[in-house]
XYZ file of N, CA and C in Angstrom:
696
model
N -0.254 -4.073 -23.913
C -0.381 -3.755 -22.505
C -0.251 -5.022 -21.642
N 0.647 -5.049 -20.710
C 0.770 -6.180 -19.796
C -0.448 -6.205 -18.872
N -0.868 -7.401 -18.514
C -1.928 -7.535 -17.551
C -1.418 -7.449 -16.138
N -2.013 -6.598 -15.316
C -1.600 -6.384 -13.926
C -2.516 -7.242 -13.037
N -1.855 -8.009 -12.158
C -2.588 -8.786 -11.177
C -2.634 -8.041 -9.849
N -3.826 -7.792 -9.338
C -4.015 -7.097 -8.070
C -4.477 -8.061 -7.020
N -3.647 -8.316 -6.032
C -3.982 -9.178 -4.933
C -4.427 -8.313 -3.777
N -5.734 -8.192 -3.561
C -6.240 -7.188 -2.646
C -7.323 -7.767 -1.717
N -8.217 -6.825 -1.320
C -9.230 -7.132 -0.373
C -8.802 -6.929 1.076
N -7.665 -6.249 1.260
C -7.033 -6.093 2.559
C -6.784 -4.617 2.860
N -7.777 -3.744 2.903
C -9.170 -4.001 2.722
C -9.619 -3.712 1.300
N -10.883 -4.119 0.989
C -11.406 -3.844 -0.327
C -11.557 -2.354 -0.587
N -11.669 -1.573 0.489
C -11.807 -0.084 0.288
C -10.625 0.456 -0.494
N -9.424 0.052 -0.175
C -8.263 0.557 -0.942
C -8.024 -0.204 -2.214
N -8.440 -1.482 -2.274
C -8.324 -2.179 -3.550
C -9.153 -1.495 -4.618
N -10.319 -0.971 -4.226
C -11.128 -0.231 -5.210
C -10.380 1.022 -5.705
N -9.551 1.612 -4.865
C -8.741 2.740 -5.247
C -7.722 2.330 -6.282
N -7.050 1.211 -6.088
C -6.117 0.656 -7.041
C -6.768 0.502 -8.411
N -7.968 -0.108 -8.434
C -8.699 -0.348 -9.665
C -8.981 0.977 -10.385
N -9.449 1.962 -9.627
C -9.801 3.251 -10.259
C -8.574 3.960 -10.793
N -7.503 4.023 -9.953
C -6.298 4.769 -10.353
C -5.656 4.149 -11.592
N -5.557 2.806 -11.603
C -4.940 2.153 -12.782
C -5.730 2.458 -14.046
N -7.065 2.358 -13.984
C -7.865 2.638 -15.152
C -7.785 4.118 -15.576
N -7.806 5.010 -14.609
C -7.666 6.448 -14.963
C -6.340 6.733 -15.633
N -5.294 6.159 -15.123
C -3.947 6.395 -15.708
C -3.848 5.886 -17.141
N -4.377 4.694 -17.376
C -4.340 4.144 -18.733
C -5.167 4.964 -19.689
N -6.360 5.342 -19.239
C -7.250 6.214 -20.071
C -6.524 7.521 -20.392
N -5.896 8.140 -19.402
C -5.270 9.442 -19.644
C -4.058 9.287 -20.575
N -3.359 8.167 -20.501
C -2.137 8.062 -21.313
C -2.413 7.554 -22.740
N -3.427 6.689 -22.903
C -3.720 6.129 -24.189
C -4.922 6.778 -24.878
N -5.792 7.416 -24.104
C -6.906 8.157 -24.655
C -8.047 7.250 -25.074
N -9.103 7.883 -25.543
C -10.254 7.171 -26.061
C -10.905 6.274 -25.026
N -11.165 5.041 -25.423
C -11.811 4.053 -24.569
C -10.806 3.155 -23.838
N -9.550 3.488 -23.834
C -8.521 2.662 -23.219
C -8.754 2.505 -21.730
N -8.550 1.303 -21.275
C -8.612 1.028 -19.804
C -7.563 -0.054 -19.505
N -7.308 -0.229 -18.246
C -6.247 -1.142 -17.793
C -6.638 -2.590 -17.975
N -5.689 -3.432 -18.303
C -5.863 -4.866 -18.325
C -5.546 -5.375 -16.906
N -6.558 -5.806 -16.196
C -6.384 -6.121 -14.766
C -7.029 -7.480 -14.450
N -6.359 -8.175 -13.548
C -6.936 -9.335 -12.875
C -6.994 -8.982 -11.372
N -8.148 -9.121 -10.758
C -8.318 -8.718 -9.375
C -8.712 -9.917 -8.540
N -7.941 -10.221 -7.519
C -8.304 -11.257 -6.506
C -8.503 -10.545 -5.230
N -9.754 -10.487 -4.773
C -10.086 -9.753 -3.543
C -10.425 -10.769 -2.481
N -9.574 -10.870 -1.437
C -9.724 -11.853 -0.405
C -10.723 -11.417 0.653
N -11.206 -12.336 1.439
C -11.999 -12.055 2.607
C -11.013 -11.589 3.704
N -11.068 -10.309 4.045
C -10.075 -9.741 4.956
C -10.128 -10.379 6.331
N -11.249 -10.961 6.698
C -11.346 -11.554 8.046
C -10.252 -12.586 8.260
N -10.020 -13.448 7.258
C -9.051 -14.510 7.408
C -7.641 -13.951 7.511
N -7.343 -12.914 6.758
C -6.032 -12.326 6.770
C -5.802 -11.598 8.086
N -6.802 -10.855 8.523
C -6.694 -10.143 9.786
C -6.489 -11.129 10.957
N -7.111 -12.269 10.895
C -6.897 -13.259 11.962
C -5.430 -13.700 11.984
N -4.815 -13.862 10.811
C -3.414 -14.231 10.754
C -2.563 -13.137 11.406
N -2.900 -11.868 11.137
C -2.145 -10.775 11.743
C -2.266 -10.782 13.257
N -3.489 -10.817 13.750
C -3.748 -10.720 15.191
C -3.170 -11.891 15.949
N -3.228 -13.114 15.317
C -2.785 -14.319 15.973
C -1.327 -14.627 15.684
N -0.656 -13.710 14.965
C 0.793 -13.871 14.666
C 1.069 -15.140 13.878
N 0.179 -15.470 12.940
C 0.330 -16.670 12.098
C 0.875 -16.247 10.738
N 2.134 -15.782 10.698
C 2.680 -15.232 9.492
C 3.025 -16.295 8.498
N 3.352 -17.501 8.909
C 3.579 -18.584 7.949
C 2.299 -18.924 7.187
N 1.188 -18.926 7.911
C -0.110 -19.174 7.270
C -0.407 -18.047 6.265
N -0.135 -16.829 6.711
C -0.432 -15.695 5.791
C 0.435 -15.758 4.547
N 1.703 -16.110 4.736
C 2.625 -16.209 3.570
C 2.128 -17.279 2.616
N 1.726 -18.426 3.135
C 1.274 -19.500 2.259
C 0.025 -19.112 1.521
N -0.896 -18.451 2.196
C -2.158 -17.987 1.556
C -1.867 -17.037 0.434
N -1.092 -16.005 0.720
C -0.878 -14.960 -0.278
C 0.005 -15.461 -1.446
N 0.955 -16.343 -1.153
C 1.766 -16.910 -2.235
C 0.893 -17.729 -3.176
N -0.012 -18.525 -2.613
C -0.908 -19.314 -3.465
C -1.811 -18.428 -4.305
N -2.313 -17.410 -3.709
C -3.153 -16.459 -4.478
C -2.413 -15.739 -5.580
N -1.174 -15.373 -5.289
C -0.361 -14.718 -6.284
C -0.067 -15.649 -7.459
N 0.231 -16.912 -7.148
C 0.452 -17.890 -8.236
C -0.805 -18.028 -9.078
N -1.966 -18.001 -8.434
C -3.206 -18.111 -9.182
C -3.386 -16.916 -10.167
N -3.026 -15.762 -9.747
C -3.063 -14.608 -10.616
C -2.103 -14.800 -11.837
N -0.916 -15.333 -11.566
C 0.015 -15.560 -12.658
C -0.546 -16.605 -13.601
N -1.080 -17.679 -13.088
C -1.650 -18.713 -13.946
C -2.812 -18.163 -14.795
N -3.510 -17.223 -14.231
C -4.664 -16.608 -14.960
C -4.226 -15.629 -16.022
N -2.920 -15.294 -16.037
C -2.414 -14.422 -17.091
C -1.808 -13.117 -16.672
N -1.631 -12.899 -15.392
C -1.003 -11.638 -14.939
C 0.474 -11.632 -15.341
N 0.918 -10.528 -15.894
C 2.309 -10.407 -16.271
C 3.133 -9.727 -15.225
N 2.482 -9.149 -14.206
C 3.128 -8.637 -13.017
C 2.094 -8.635 -11.897
N 2.546 -8.639 -10.672
C 1.649 -8.831 -9.534
C 1.931 -7.727 -8.495
N 0.832 -7.180 -7.957
C 0.902 -6.234 -6.843
C 0.140 -6.798 -5.660
N 0.736 -6.643 -4.486
C 0.100 -6.949 -3.244
C -0.465 -5.623 -2.739
N -1.809 -5.464 -2.742
C -2.450 -4.149 -2.545
C -2.619 -3.856 -1.031
N -1.575 -3.872 -0.293
C -1.584 -3.618 1.139
C -0.132 -3.422 1.573
N 0.096 -2.497 2.470
C 1.451 -2.290 2.981
C 1.781 -3.340 4.035
N 0.873 -3.531 5.014
C 1.199 -4.401 6.165
C 1.569 -5.822 5.723
N 0.839 -6.359 4.720
C 1.089 -7.732 4.326
C 2.365 -7.864 3.473
N 3.027 -6.772 3.221
C 4.361 -6.892 2.607
C 5.366 -7.482 3.631
N 4.930 -7.683 4.801
C 5.761 -8.411 5.788
C 6.095 -9.825 5.210
N 5.201 -10.378 4.410
C 5.427 -11.701 3.806
C 5.776 -11.559 2.302
N 6.143 -10.385 1.880
C 6.478 -10.174 0.459
C 7.546 -11.138 -0.061
N 8.590 -11.457 0.720
C 9.590 -12.392 0.151
C 8.985 -13.710 -0.290
N 8.039 -14.241 0.494
C 7.404 -15.511 0.141
C 6.530 -15.360 -1.114
N 5.850 -14.232 -1.217
C 5.012 -13.973 -2.410
C 5.872 -13.852 -3.626
N 6.928 -13.098 -3.560
C 7.825 -12.868 -4.702
C 8.476 -14.186 -5.118
N 8.852 -14.993 -4.146
C 9.516 -16.276 -4.484
C 8.582 -17.241 -5.173
N 7.279 -17.073 -4.978
C 6.293 -17.973 -5.578
C 6.006 -17.625 -7.032
N 6.513 -16.498 -7.492
C 6.175 -15.991 -8.791
C 7.331 -16.104 -9.762
N 7.037 -16.271 -11.037
C 8.040 -16.160 -12.087
C 7.849 -14.888 -12.942
N 6.838 -14.083 -12.571
C 6.630 -12.774 -13.168
C 7.009 -11.708 -12.174
N 7.239 -10.454 -12.592
C 7.689 -9.409 -11.652
C 6.678 -9.169 -10.543
N 7.228 -8.951 -9.364
C 6.452 -8.505 -8.181
C 6.934 -7.126 -7.837
N 6.013 -6.162 -7.789
C 6.384 -4.772 -7.546
C 6.143 -4.462 -6.083
N 7.186 -4.186 -5.341
C 7.107 -3.942 -3.889
C 6.626 -2.520 -3.643
N 5.649 -2.391 -2.794
C 5.034 -1.079 -2.538
C 6.031 -0.073 -1.943
N 6.892 -0.541 -1.074
C 7.860 0.394 -0.440
C 8.835 0.970 -1.472
N 9.126 0.227 -2.542
C 10.001 0.762 -3.550
C 9.339 1.927 -4.279
N 8.034 1.826 -4.516
C 7.329 2.916 -5.166
C 7.274 4.159 -4.260
N 7.123 3.932 -2.969
C 7.140 5.036 -2.019
C 8.514 5.711 -1.945
N 9.546 4.887 -1.869
C 10.908 5.426 -1.797
C 11.282 6.237 -3.017
N 10.839 5.791 -4.185
C 11.188 6.452 -5.411
C 10.559 7.864 -5.496
N 9.474 8.096 -4.762
C 8.748 9.367 -4.836
C 9.181 10.325 -3.747
N 10.044 9.895 -2.828
C 10.440 10.773 -1.726
C 11.212 11.983 -2.222
N 10.805 13.217 -1.823
C 11.489 14.397 -2.307
C 12.809 14.712 -1.592
N 13.081 14.016 -0.507
C 14.286 14.246 0.288
C 14.619 13.036 1.081
N 15.710 13.054 1.811
C 16.183 11.786 2.433
C 15.502 11.459 3.759
N 14.668 12.333 4.287
C 14.030 12.111 5.605
C 12.512 12.019 5.403
N 11.932 10.859 5.748
C 10.513 10.668 5.581
C 9.907 10.193 6.907
N 8.690 10.636 7.168
C 7.895 10.106 8.272
C 7.110 8.904 7.771
N 6.864 7.984 8.694
C 6.156 6.750 8.319
C 4.865 6.648 9.091
N 3.765 6.585 8.332
C 2.431 6.437 8.892
C 1.845 5.121 8.386
N 1.265 4.320 9.260
C 0.664 3.072 8.826
C 0.081 2.342 10.031
N -0.256 1.084 9.812
C -0.685 0.267 10.962
C 0.441 0.139 11.962
N 0.092 -0.234 13.187
C 1.108 -0.424 14.195
C 2.112 -1.511 13.743
N 1.614 -2.570 13.084
C 2.463 -3.622 12.607
C 3.459 -3.184 11.543
N 3.049 -2.292 10.675
C 3.935 -1.769 9.656
C 4.979 -0.824 10.227
N 4.575 0.007 11.175
C 5.447 1.035 11.727
C 6.469 0.420 12.694
N 6.029 -0.517 13.484
C 6.875 -1.036 14.576
C 7.795 -2.169 14.104
N 7.398 -2.963 13.144
C 8.262 -4.031 12.646
C 9.306 -3.460 11.675
N 10.430 -4.158 11.545
C 11.500 -3.607 10.705
C 11.353 -3.775 9.211
N 10.436 -4.669 8.740
C 10.446 -5.050 7.351
C 10.251 -3.879 6.406
N 9.433 -2.916 6.784
C 9.113 -1.757 5.892
C 10.160 -0.679 6.050
N 10.515 -0.380 7.280
C 11.529 0.663 7.540
C 12.846 0.262 6.908
N 13.195 -1.010 7.011
C 14.468 -1.468 6.444
C 14.491 -1.356 4.940
N 13.332 -1.575 4.307
C 13.262 -1.506 2.842
C 13.470 -0.024 2.412
N 12.860 0.917 3.150
C 13.074 2.303 2.839
C 14.511 2.747 3.137
N 15.048 2.281 4.214
C 16.441 2.648 4.590
C 17.416 2.131 3.568
N 17.167 0.941 3.008
C 18.058 0.384 1.963
C 18.097 1.222 0.708
N 17.073 2.092 0.543
C 17.010 2.978 -0.611
C 17.459 4.388 -0.219
N 18.203 4.486 0.862
C 18.841 5.725 1.246
C 18.007 6.692 2.083
N 16.898 6.236 2.611
C 16.009 7.144 3.362
C 16.237 6.948 4.875
N 16.127 8.092 5.583
C 16.065 8.092 7.024
C 14.582 8.138 7.400
N 14.178 7.192 8.220
C 12.733 7.008 8.523
C 12.425 7.472 9.928
N 11.467 8.402 10.050
C 11.001 8.840 11.369
C 9.670 8.161 11.638
N 9.503 7.634 12.831
C 8.235 7.009 13.205
C 7.603 7.819 14.310
N 6.271 7.810 14.387
C 5.563 8.597 15.447
C 5.805 7.944 16.836
N 5.571 8.674 17.866
C 5.614 8.093 19.211
C 4.480 7.077 19.389
N 4.597 6.266 20.450
C 3.715 5.130 20.655
C 2.254 5.518 20.631
N 1.907 6.608 21.304
C 0.493 6.950 21.337
C -0.062 7.340 19.992
N 0.756 8.000 19.194
C 0.328 8.344 17.817
C 0.187 7.085 16.942
N 1.118 6.150 17.121
C 1.035 4.908 16.383
C -0.293 4.182 16.700
N -0.623 4.141 17.972
C -1.859 3.471 18.384
C -3.092 4.228 17.847
N -2.995 5.553 17.847
C -4.106 6.359 17.341
C -4.380 6.072 15.853
N -3.294 6.018 15.063
C -3.441 5.723 13.634
C -3.931 4.323 13.401
N -3.407 3.374 14.133
C -3.851 1.965 14.001
C -5.353 1.817 14.305
N -5.808 2.459 15.317
C -7.237 2.385 15.648
C -8.071 3.015 14.552
N -7.621 4.103 13.990
C -8.380 4.750 12.890
C -8.469 3.839 11.687
N -7.374 3.136 11.384
C -7.319 2.267 10.202
C -8.299 1.115 10.346
N -8.166 0.344 11.433
C -8.960 -0.871 11.541
C -10.379 -0.585 12.066
N -10.512 0.473 12.835
C -11.802 0.788 13.372
C -12.696 1.574 12.470
N -12.091 2.314 11.526
C -12.893 3.211 10.667
C -12.584 3.030 9.165
N -11.361 3.271 8.783
C -11.065 3.357 7.320
C -11.313 2.039 6.599
N -10.948 0.916 7.219
C -11.152 -0.380 6.586
C -12.631 -0.711 6.499
N -13.455 0.007 7.245
C -14.915 -0.212 7.294
C -15.632 0.858 6.479
N -14.905 1.711 5.763
C -15.523 2.769 4.940
C -15.970 3.964 5.692
N -15.515 4.141 6.906
C -15.889 5.294 7.742
C -14.857 6.374 7.577
N -15.296 7.535 7.093
C -14.431 8.693 6.902
C -14.918 9.809 7.779
N -14.137 10.095 8.861
C -14.589 11.016 9.909
C -13.744 12.273 9.903
N -14.418 13.429 9.989
C -13.699 14.697 10.077
C -12.887 14.757 11.347
N -13.394 14.194 12.418
C -12.642 14.198 13.698
C -11.348 13.379 13.562
N -11.464 12.247 12.941
C -10.288 11.408 12.735
C -9.321 12.083 11.800
N -9.785 12.732 10.744
C -8.919 13.494 9.887
C -8.110 14.521 10.651
N -8.798 15.213 11.563
C -8.105 16.232 12.376
C -7.010 15.557 13.253
N -7.302 14.431 13.840
C -6.342 13.682 14.644
C -5.138 13.316 13.793
N -5.386 12.757 12.624
C -4.264 12.300 11.769
C -3.476 13.472 11.234
N -4.120 14.600 10.977
C -3.379 15.775 10.618
C -2.376 16.165 11.661
N -2.780 16.026 12.945
C -1.886 16.341 14.025
C -0.695 15.416 14.060
N -0.901 14.127 13.777
C 0.212 13.158 13.752
C 1.199 13.529 12.638
N 0.658 13.862 11.478
C 1.490 14.277 10.309
C 2.264 15.519 10.682
N 1.635 16.512 11.256
C 2.283 17.764 11.616
C 3.416 17.540 12.593
N 3.234 16.649 13.505
C 4.295 16.374 14.493
C 5.489 15.726 13.816
N 5.258 14.874 12.857
C 6.392 14.271 12.115
C 7.133 15.354 11.328
N 6.393 16.248 10.733
C 7.019 17.354 9.976
C 7.818 18.239 10.899
N 7.303 18.525 12.109
C 8.023 19.325 13.079
C 9.334 18.687 13.489
N 9.410 17.381 13.422
C 10.657 16.661 13.800
C 11.631 16.587 12.625
N 11.261 17.083 11.475
C 12.191 17.086 10.349
C 11.839 16.226 9.173
N 10.668 15.595 9.191
C 10.258 14.824 7.984
C 10.050 15.741 6.826
N 10.678 15.457 5.701
C 10.518 16.218 4.489
C 9.312 15.761 3.687
N 8.797 14.615 4.022
C 7.545 14.066 3.424
C 7.078 13.023 4.424
N 5.782 12.655 4.273
C 5.225 11.614 5.174
C 4.620 10.575 4.257
N 5.076 9.336 4.420
C 4.590 8.218 3.688
C 3.288 7.692 4.291
N 2.221 7.683 3.496
C 0.971 7.123 3.906
C 1.038 5.615 3.605
N 1.746 4.890 4.474
C 2.062 3.493 4.243
C 1.035 2.561 4.840
N -0.189 2.951 4.745
C -1.382 2.110 4.828
C -2.237 2.574 3.673
N -2.687 1.650 2.822
C -3.351 2.095 1.583
C -4.676 2.794 1.856
N -5.267 2.555 3.041
C -6.518 3.257 3.377
C -6.310 4.722 3.771
N -5.115 5.061 4.213
C -4.925 6.433 4.755
C -5.205 7.514 3.667
N -4.912 7.183 2.422
C -5.117 8.247 1.410
C -6.578 8.383 1.017
N -7.441 7.523 1.587
C -8.885 7.735 1.447
C -9.361 8.919 2.282
N -8.558 9.295 3.281
C -8.956 10.325 4.218
C -8.038 11.537 4.149
N -6.762 11.351 3.902
C -5.781 12.427 3.913
C -5.354 12.763 2.493
N -5.236 14.081 2.246
C -4.754 14.573 0.945
C -3.737 15.664 1.135
N -3.263 16.255 0.076
C -2.192 17.259 0.131
C -2.500 18.411 1.096
N -3.744 18.838 1.202
C -4.110 19.954 2.055
C -4.041 19.626 3.529
N -3.839 18.337 3.874
C -3.829 17.912 5.249
C -2.427 17.883 5.854
N -1.434 18.342 5.108
C -0.049 18.182 5.572
C 0.770 19.395 5.190
N 1.686 19.791 6.091
C 2.627 20.937 5.740
C 3.783 20.437 4.832
N 3.923 19.157 4.659
C 4.934 18.597 3.773
C 4.292 17.655 2.803
N 4.951 17.249 1.700
C 4.314 16.358 0.776
C 3.930 15.014 1.414
N 2.815 14.482 1.006
C 2.388 13.140 1.402
C 2.732 12.175 0.284
N 3.113 10.957 0.637
C 3.482 9.945 -0.318
C 2.351 8.865 -0.247
N 1.353 8.923 -1.155
C 0.202 8.010 -1.103
C 0.582 6.666 -1.680
N 0.794 5.678 -0.820
C 1.383 4.410 -1.261
C 0.549 3.677 -2.327
N -0.757 3.632 -2.180
C -1.583 2.926 -3.168
C -1.497 3.556 -4.511
N -1.607 4.871 -4.552
C -1.539 5.564 -5.850
C -0.172 5.421 -6.492
N 0.869 5.535 -5.668
C 2.220 5.380 -6.214
C 2.479 3.970 -6.689
N 1.971 2.976 -5.978
C 2.099 1.584 -6.358
C 1.356 1.279 -7.654
N 0.151 1.771 -7.772
C -0.630 1.560 -8.998
C 0.033 2.266 -10.159
N 0.591 3.443 -9.948
C 1.283 4.173 -11.002
C 2.507 3.420 -11.493
N 3.280 2.855 -10.570
C 4.455 2.059 -10.954
C 4.035 0.860 -11.773
N 2.878 0.251 -11.452
C 2.420 -0.897 -12.203
C 1.993 -0.508 -13.599
N 1.301 0.615 -13.739
C 0.907 1.032 -15.068
C 2.110 1.429 -15.872
N 3.112 2.090 -15.295
C 4.324 2.393 -15.985
C 4.945 1.125 -16.574
N 4.967 0.100 -15.741
C 5.572 -1.196 -16.169
C 4.705 -1.843 -17.255
N 3.408 -1.844 -17.063
C 2.529 -2.515 -17.978
C 2.522 -1.875 -19.372
N 2.785 -0.576 -19.406
C 2.715 0.154 -20.704
C 4.083 0.328 -21.331
N 5.138 -0.097 -20.599
C 6.493 0.096 -21.134
C 6.672 -0.636 -22.466
N 7.297 0.025 -23.412
C 7.542 -0.573 -24.713
C 8.909 -1.251 -24.668
N 9.013 -2.549 -24.953
C 10.296 -3.217 -24.945
C 11.314 -2.584 -25.887
N 12.593 -2.660 -25.504
C 13.642 -2.092 -26.306
C 13.598 -2.674 -27.724
N 13.771 -1.800 -28.682
C 13.810 -2.206 -30.094
C 12.425 -2.274 -30.757
N 11.373 -2.107 -29.978
C 10.023 -2.129 -30.555
C 9.549 -0.717 -30.812
N 9.109 -0.451 -32.003
C 8.659 0.874 -32.378
C 7.127 0.938 -32.290
């Protein structure tokens, strides 16, 4: 089993989900007492959030690249960045590594049931091109919510979900955002903030939801358990 490096803490609420999903998948596939071989680096989200708010993306890239290299030096055979928004600096992180880097948007794109997907996430993820372009490069047409819905989702993420607050009222609001994307023709809606799947599930949407953290963790376990060609 390859060791998976999880670069998280952005927020730790969803990093805990990565840890649980990876271990559950390995247990289910290998049975018995099997669990995932993981290295977890959980950052203080305050420093990362300051880089986001202050538009210090070079600082963010340098920080995450250094942390990714540390995971590799510690023995990670592949590395995941456990956040959608910070994939804005994914090229710098990937360039710092000599082991595979699994991009979260690729896992989301691979699970799309049709060519038209709605995109839900932080305002920075939805409004900037880095994530939409990655999905479009894989043949998807991406629908984004109107500005007021983008702001509503962003406020829910940073004001509640990243702080461990799960509100029925907020769930109802987000269900409305999802439904409006489906009404516009989205065949699925990507939950492209890893915290969103802590609140929303299949029953909250008229179309399939694409839970980015779970899909990302699954792709990592698939890779970690893959048997090399020629090995029996």
